[in-house]
Amino acid sequence: MAEICSQICKVFTSNLKKQSQQFLILGPEKSGKTTLLYRLKFGKNWQDMSKDLEIMRNEWNVDEWDAGFHYEEYSMMSNCGVWDIPAHLSQVVNTWYNSLLIHGVFFVVDANDKDPQRILEARNALHRLMNEDALRRAAFAVIINKRYVKAPPTGDPKEKHPLHYRLGLHDVHDSCSWRVKDFVLDVEGLNGERDHAWHPVVVHMKTVLERSSGLHFTDKDHA
């Protein structure tokens, strides 16, 4: 796994723009990571995405099988690249953030996940990542993927989702608390990187990076 990551990083690094911010999409398996990557890129134009991704994940489908490494570039945040990494959380290696300067992490979890072990693994992985030396200045957005939202939310909008607490976001050390924020949204429902539901996520990432890395985003940048 580490060797594959290293080789892919070398190939992409040679073609990346020096001023391009780089981000990772991480999280438990089947939480919506690849869907997030492509809904931000293509919006609703890829209508059969879920069906197509299932076909691509079938290892017996030799002609269309997808190993799971995905990379896309976006105009948000003064142009950035986003990596979708296929790995169980316990197998995520530091090759990615030692080979590339990673500016932020989108950590995706399924709001409907009831498996305590998976949630515990996600919590441990998230806190470990936030404390990695190479990610000390990185911005973190925890995307709580509330799938199949067909009605407006009820109750107090300021009330935190249960996963906020189960992931330990209420108890993050001061050195990390200002860099991480959770967002509840329907990943499948996103219609491109300019979707209004994605706007708060980008604002958070930009705010952190302006403080942690001294990056400057102009008014023309998508917020």
CSV table of C-alpha atoms in Angstrom, one decimal:
chain,number,residue,atom,x,y,z
A,1,MET,CA,0.0,0.0,0.0
A,2,ALA,CA,2.8,2.4,1.0
A,3,GLU,CA,4.7,1.7,-2.2
A,4,ILE,CA,1.6,2.3,-4.4
A,5,CYS,CA,0.9,5.6,-2.6
A,6,SER,CA,4.5,6.7,-3.1
A,7,GLN,CA,4.5,6.0,-6.8
A,8,ILE,CA,1.2,7.8,-7.4
A,9,CYS,CA,2.4,10.8,-5.4
A,10,LYS,CA,5.6,11.0,-7.6
A,11,VAL,CA,3.6,11.0,-10.8
A,12,PHE,CA,1.1,13.6,-9.7
A,13,THR,CA,3.6,15.8,-7.9
A,14,SER,CA,5.6,16.5,-11.1
A,15,ASN,CA,2.5,17.9,-12.7
A,16,LEU,CA,1.0,19.9,-9.8
A,17,LYS,CA,1.1,23.7,-9.9
A,18,LYS,CA,3.3,25.1,-7.2
A,19,GLN,CA,0.6,27.4,-5.9
A,20,SER,CA,-2.2,24.8,-5.9
A,21,GLN,CA,-3.5,23.8,-2.5
A,22,GLN,CA,-3.8,20.1,-2.0
A,23,PHE,CA,-6.6,18.3,0.1
A,24,LEU,CA,-7.3,14.8,1.1
A,25,ILE,CA,-10.7,13.1,1.4
A,26,LEU,CA,-10.6,10.4,4.1
A,27,GLY,CA,-13.0,8.5,6.2
A,28,PRO,CA,-14.5,5.1,6.8
A,29,GLU,CA,-15.2,2.9,3.8
A,30,LYS,CA,-18.5,3.6,2.0
A,31,SER,CA,-19.1,6.8,3.8
A,32,GLY,CA,-19.5,8.9,0.6
A,33,LYS,CA,-15.9,9.9,-0.1
A,34,THR,CA,-15.8,9.3,-3.9
A,35,THR,CA,-19.3,10.6,-4.2
A,36,LEU,CA,-18.2,13.9,-2.6
A,37,LEU,CA,-15.3,14.2,-5.0
A,38,TYR,CA,-17.4,13.8,-8.1
A,39,ARG,CA,-20.5,15.6,-7.0
A,40,LEU,CA,-18.2,18.6,-6.4
A,41,LYS,CA,-16.7,18.2,-9.8
A,42,PHE,CA,-19.6,17.2,-12.0
A,43,GLY,CA,-22.7,18.1,-9.9
A,44,LYS,CA,-25.8,16.4,-11.1
A,45,ASN,CA,-24.5,16.0,-14.6
A,46,TRP,CA,-23.3,12.5,-13.7
A,47,GLN,CA,-26.8,11.1,-13.2
A,48,ASP,CA,-26.0,7.4,-12.7
A,49,MET,CA,-23.0,8.0,-10.5
A,50,SER,CA,-23.9,5.6,-7.7
A,51,LYS,CA,-24.7,2.8,-10.1
A,52,ASP,CA,-21.5,3.4,-12.1
A,53,LEU,CA,-19.3,3.5,-9.0
A,54,GLU,CA,-20.7,0.2,-7.8
A,55,ILE,CA,-19.8,-1.4,-11.2
A,56,MET,CA,-16.3,0.1,-11.0
A,57,ARG,CA,-15.8,-1.3,-7.5
A,58,ASN,CA,-16.5,-4.8,-8.7
A,59,GLU,CA,-13.1,-6.5,-8.9
A,60,TRP,CA,-14.6,-9.1,-11.2
A,61,ASN,CA,-15.3,-6.4,-13.8
A,62,VAL,CA,-11.9,-6.5,-15.4
A,63,ASP,CA,-12.7,-4.0,-18.1
A,64,GLU,CA,-14.0,-1.2,-15.8
A,65,TRP,CA,-12.5,-2.1,-12.4
A,66,ASP,CA,-11.3,1.0,-10.5
A,67,ALA,CA,-8.5,0.6,-8.0
A,68,GLY,CA,-10.0,3.6,-6.1
A,69,PHE,CA,-7.3,6.3,-6.3
A,70,HIS,CA,-9.0,9.5,-7.6
A,71,TYR,CA,-7.8,13.0,-8.1
A,72,GLU,CA,-9.7,16.1,-9.3
A,73,GLU,CA,-8.9,19.8,-9.6
A,74,TYR,CA,-11.3,22.6,-8.7
A,75,SER,CA,-11.4,26.4,-8.9
A,76,MET,CA,-12.4,26.9,-5.3
A,77,MET,CA,-9.7,28.3,-2.9
A,78,SER,CA,-7.6,29.8,-5.7
A,79,ASN,CA,-7.5,26.4,-7.5
A,80,CYS,CA,-6.9,23.3,-5.6
A,81,GLY,CA,-6.4,19.5,-6.0
A,82,VAL,CA,-8.4,16.9,-4.0
A,83,TRP,CA,-7.3,13.3,-3.5
A,84,ASP,CA,-9.7,10.5,-2.7
A,85,ILE,CA,-7.7,7.7,-1.1
A,86,PRO,CA,-9.0,4.1,-1.0
A,87,ALA,CA,-8.0,2.5,2.3
A,88,HIS,CA,-9.3,1.3,5.5
A,89,LEU,CA,-8.6,4.0,8.1
A,90,SER,CA,-6.1,1.7,9.9
A,91,GLN,CA,-4.2,1.4,6.6
A,92,VAL,CA,-3.9,5.1,5.8
A,93,VAL,CA,-0.2,5.8,5.6
A,94,ASN,CA,1.6,9.1,5.9
A,95,THR,CA,3.0,8.8,2.4
A,96,TRP,CA,0.4,11.3,1.2
A,97,TYR,CA,1.2,14.1,3.7
A,98,ASN,CA,4.9,13.5,3.6
A,99,SER,CA,5.2,13.5,-0.2
A,100,LEU,CA,2.8,16.4,-0.7
A,101,LEU,CA,2.1,19.6,1.2
A,102,ILE,CA,-1.4,18.9,2.3
A,103,HIS,CA,-3.4,22.0,3.2
A,104,GLY,CA,-6.6,20.3,4.5
A,105,VAL,CA,-8.6,17.2,5.0
A,106,PHE,CA,-12.3,16.5,4.3
A,107,PHE,CA,-13.1,13.7,6.7
A,108,VAL,CA,-16.4,12.0,5.6
A,109,VAL,CA,-18.6,9.9,7.9
A,110,ASP,CA,-22.0,8.4,7.4
A,111,ALA,CA,-24.6,10.0,9.6
A,112,ASN,CA,-26.5,6.7,9.6
A,113,ASP,CA,-23.6,4.6,10.7
A,114,LYS,CA,-24.6,2.7,13.9
A,115,ASP,CA,-21.5,0.5,14.2
A,116,PRO,CA,-19.7,1.5,17.4
A,117,GLN,CA,-16.5,-0.1,16.2
A,118,ARG,CA,-16.4,1.9,12.9
A,119,ILE,CA,-17.2,5.1,14.7
A,120,LEU,CA,-14.5,4.5,17.3
A,121,GLU,CA,-12.0,3.8,14.5
A,122,ALA,CA,-13.1,7.0,12.7
A,123,ARG,CA,-12.6,9.0,15.9
A,124,ASN,CA,-9.2,7.6,16.6
A,125,ALA,CA,-8.0,8.1,13.0
A,126,LEU,CA,-9.4,11.7,12.9
A,127,HIS,CA,-7.6,12.7,16.1
A,128,ARG,CA,-4.4,11.0,15.0
A,129,LEU,CA,-4.4,12.9,11.8
A,130,MET,CA,-5.0,16.3,13.5
A,131,ASN,CA,-1.9,15.7,15.6
A,132,GLU,CA,0.4,14.5,12.8
A,133,ASP,CA,3.4,16.9,12.5
A,134,ALA,CA,2.9,17.2,8.8
A,135,LEU,CA,-0.8,18.3,9.3
A,136,ARG,CA,-0.4,20.7,12.2
A,137,ARG,CA,-1.4,23.6,9.9
A,138,ALA,CA,-4.0,21.8,7.9
A,139,ALA,CA,-7.7,22.7,8.0
A,140,PHE,CA,-10.1,19.9,8.8
A,141,ALA,CA,-13.8,19.7,7.8
A,142,VAL,CA,-15.7,16.7,9.1
A,143,ILE,CA,-18.5,16.0,6.7
A,144,ILE,CA,-21.4,14.2,8.4
A,145,ASN,CA,-23.0,12.7,5.3
A,146,LYS,CA,-26.8,12.7,6.0
A,147,ARG,CA,-27.9,10.7,3.1
A,148,TYR,CA,-31.3,10.9,1.4
A,149,VAL,CA,-32.4,14.2,3.0
A,150,LYS,CA,-35.8,15.0,1.4
A,151,ALA,CA,-37.2,17.3,4.0
A,152,PRO,CA,-35.9,20.4,5.8
A,153,PRO,CA,-34.3,19.6,9.2
A,154,THR,CA,-36.4,20.1,12.3
A,155,GLY,CA,-35.3,21.2,15.8
A,156,ASP,CA,-32.7,23.7,16.8
A,157,PRO,CA,-30.3,24.3,13.9
A,158,LYS,CA,-27.5,25.0,16.5
A,159,GLU,CA,-27.9,21.6,18.1
A,160,LYS,CA,-25.0,19.4,17.3
A,161,HIS,CA,-25.3,16.1,15.5
A,162,PRO,CA,-24.7,13.0,17.8
A,163,LEU,CA,-21.6,12.2,15.8
A,164,HIS,CA,-20.1,15.5,16.8
A,165,TYR,CA,-19.8,14.0,20.3
A,166,ARG,CA,-19.1,10.4,19.3
A,167,LEU,CA,-16.1,11.6,17.2
A,168,GLY,CA,-14.9,13.6,20.2
A,169,LEU,CA,-15.1,17.0,18.5
A,170,HIS,CA,-16.4,18.5,21.7
A,171,ASP,CA,-13.2,17.6,23.5
A,172,VAL,CA,-10.5,18.6,21.0
A,173,HIS,CA,-7.4,20.2,22.3
A,174,ASP,CA,-7.1,24.0,21.9
A,175,SER,CA,-4.2,23.5,19.5
A,176,CYS,CA,-6.6,21.7,17.1
A,177,SER,CA,-10.1,23.0,17.9
A,178,TRP,CA,-9.8,26.1,15.8
A,179,ARG,CA,-8.8,24.0,12.8
A,180,VAL,CA,-11.6,21.5,12.7
A,181,LYS,CA,-15.4,22.0,12.2
A,182,ASP,CA,-18.2,19.5,11.4
A,183,PHE,CA,-20.9,20.0,8.8
A,184,VAL,CA,-24.0,18.0,8.3
A,185,LEU,CA,-25.0,17.8,4.6
A,186,ASP,CA,-26.2,15.4,1.9
A,187,VAL,CA,-23.2,14.6,-0.2
A,188,GLU,CA,-25.3,12.9,-2.9
A,189,GLY,CA,-27.4,16.1,-3.2
A,190,LEU,CA,-24.5,18.5,-3.9
A,191,ASN,CA,-24.6,20.1,-7.3
A,192,GLY,CA,-21.0,21.2,-7.9
A,193,GLU,CA,-18.4,23.1,-5.9
A,194,ARG,CA,-20.5,26.3,-6.0
A,195,ASP,CA,-23.5,24.6,-4.3
A,196,HIS,CA,-24.7,26.8,-1.5
A,197,ALA,CA,-24.6,23.8,0.9
A,198,TRP,CA,-20.9,23.5,0.3
A,199,HIS,CA,-20.2,27.2,0.8
A,200,PRO,CA,-19.8,27.1,4.7
A,201,VAL,CA,-17.2,24.3,4.3
A,202,VAL,CA,-15.0,26.3,1.9
A,203,VAL,CA,-15.3,29.4,4.1
A,204,HIS,CA,-14.1,27.4,7.1
A,205,MET,CA,-11.1,25.9,5.2
A,206,LYS,CA,-10.1,29.4,3.8
A,207,THR,CA,-10.4,31.0,7.3
A,208,VAL,CA,-8.1,28.3,8.8
A,209,LEU,CA,-5.6,28.5,6.0
A,210,GLU,CA,-5.3,32.3,6.1
A,211,ARG,CA,-4.5,32.0,9.8
A,212,SER,CA,-2.3,28.9,9.8
A,213,SER,CA,-0.4,29.2,6.6
A,214,GLY,CA,-0.7,32.9,5.7
A,215,LEU,CA,-2.5,32.1,2.5
A,216,HIS,CA,-4.5,35.0,0.9
A,217,PHE,CA,-7.7,34.5,-1.0
A,218,THR,CA,-9.1,37.3,-3.1
A,219,ASP,CA,-12.7,38.2,-3.3
A,220,LYS,CA,-12.9,36.5,-6.7
A,221,ASP,CA,-12.2,33.2,-5.1
A,222,HIS,CA,-15.2,31.0,-4.7
A,223,ALA,CA,-16.2,31.0,-1.0
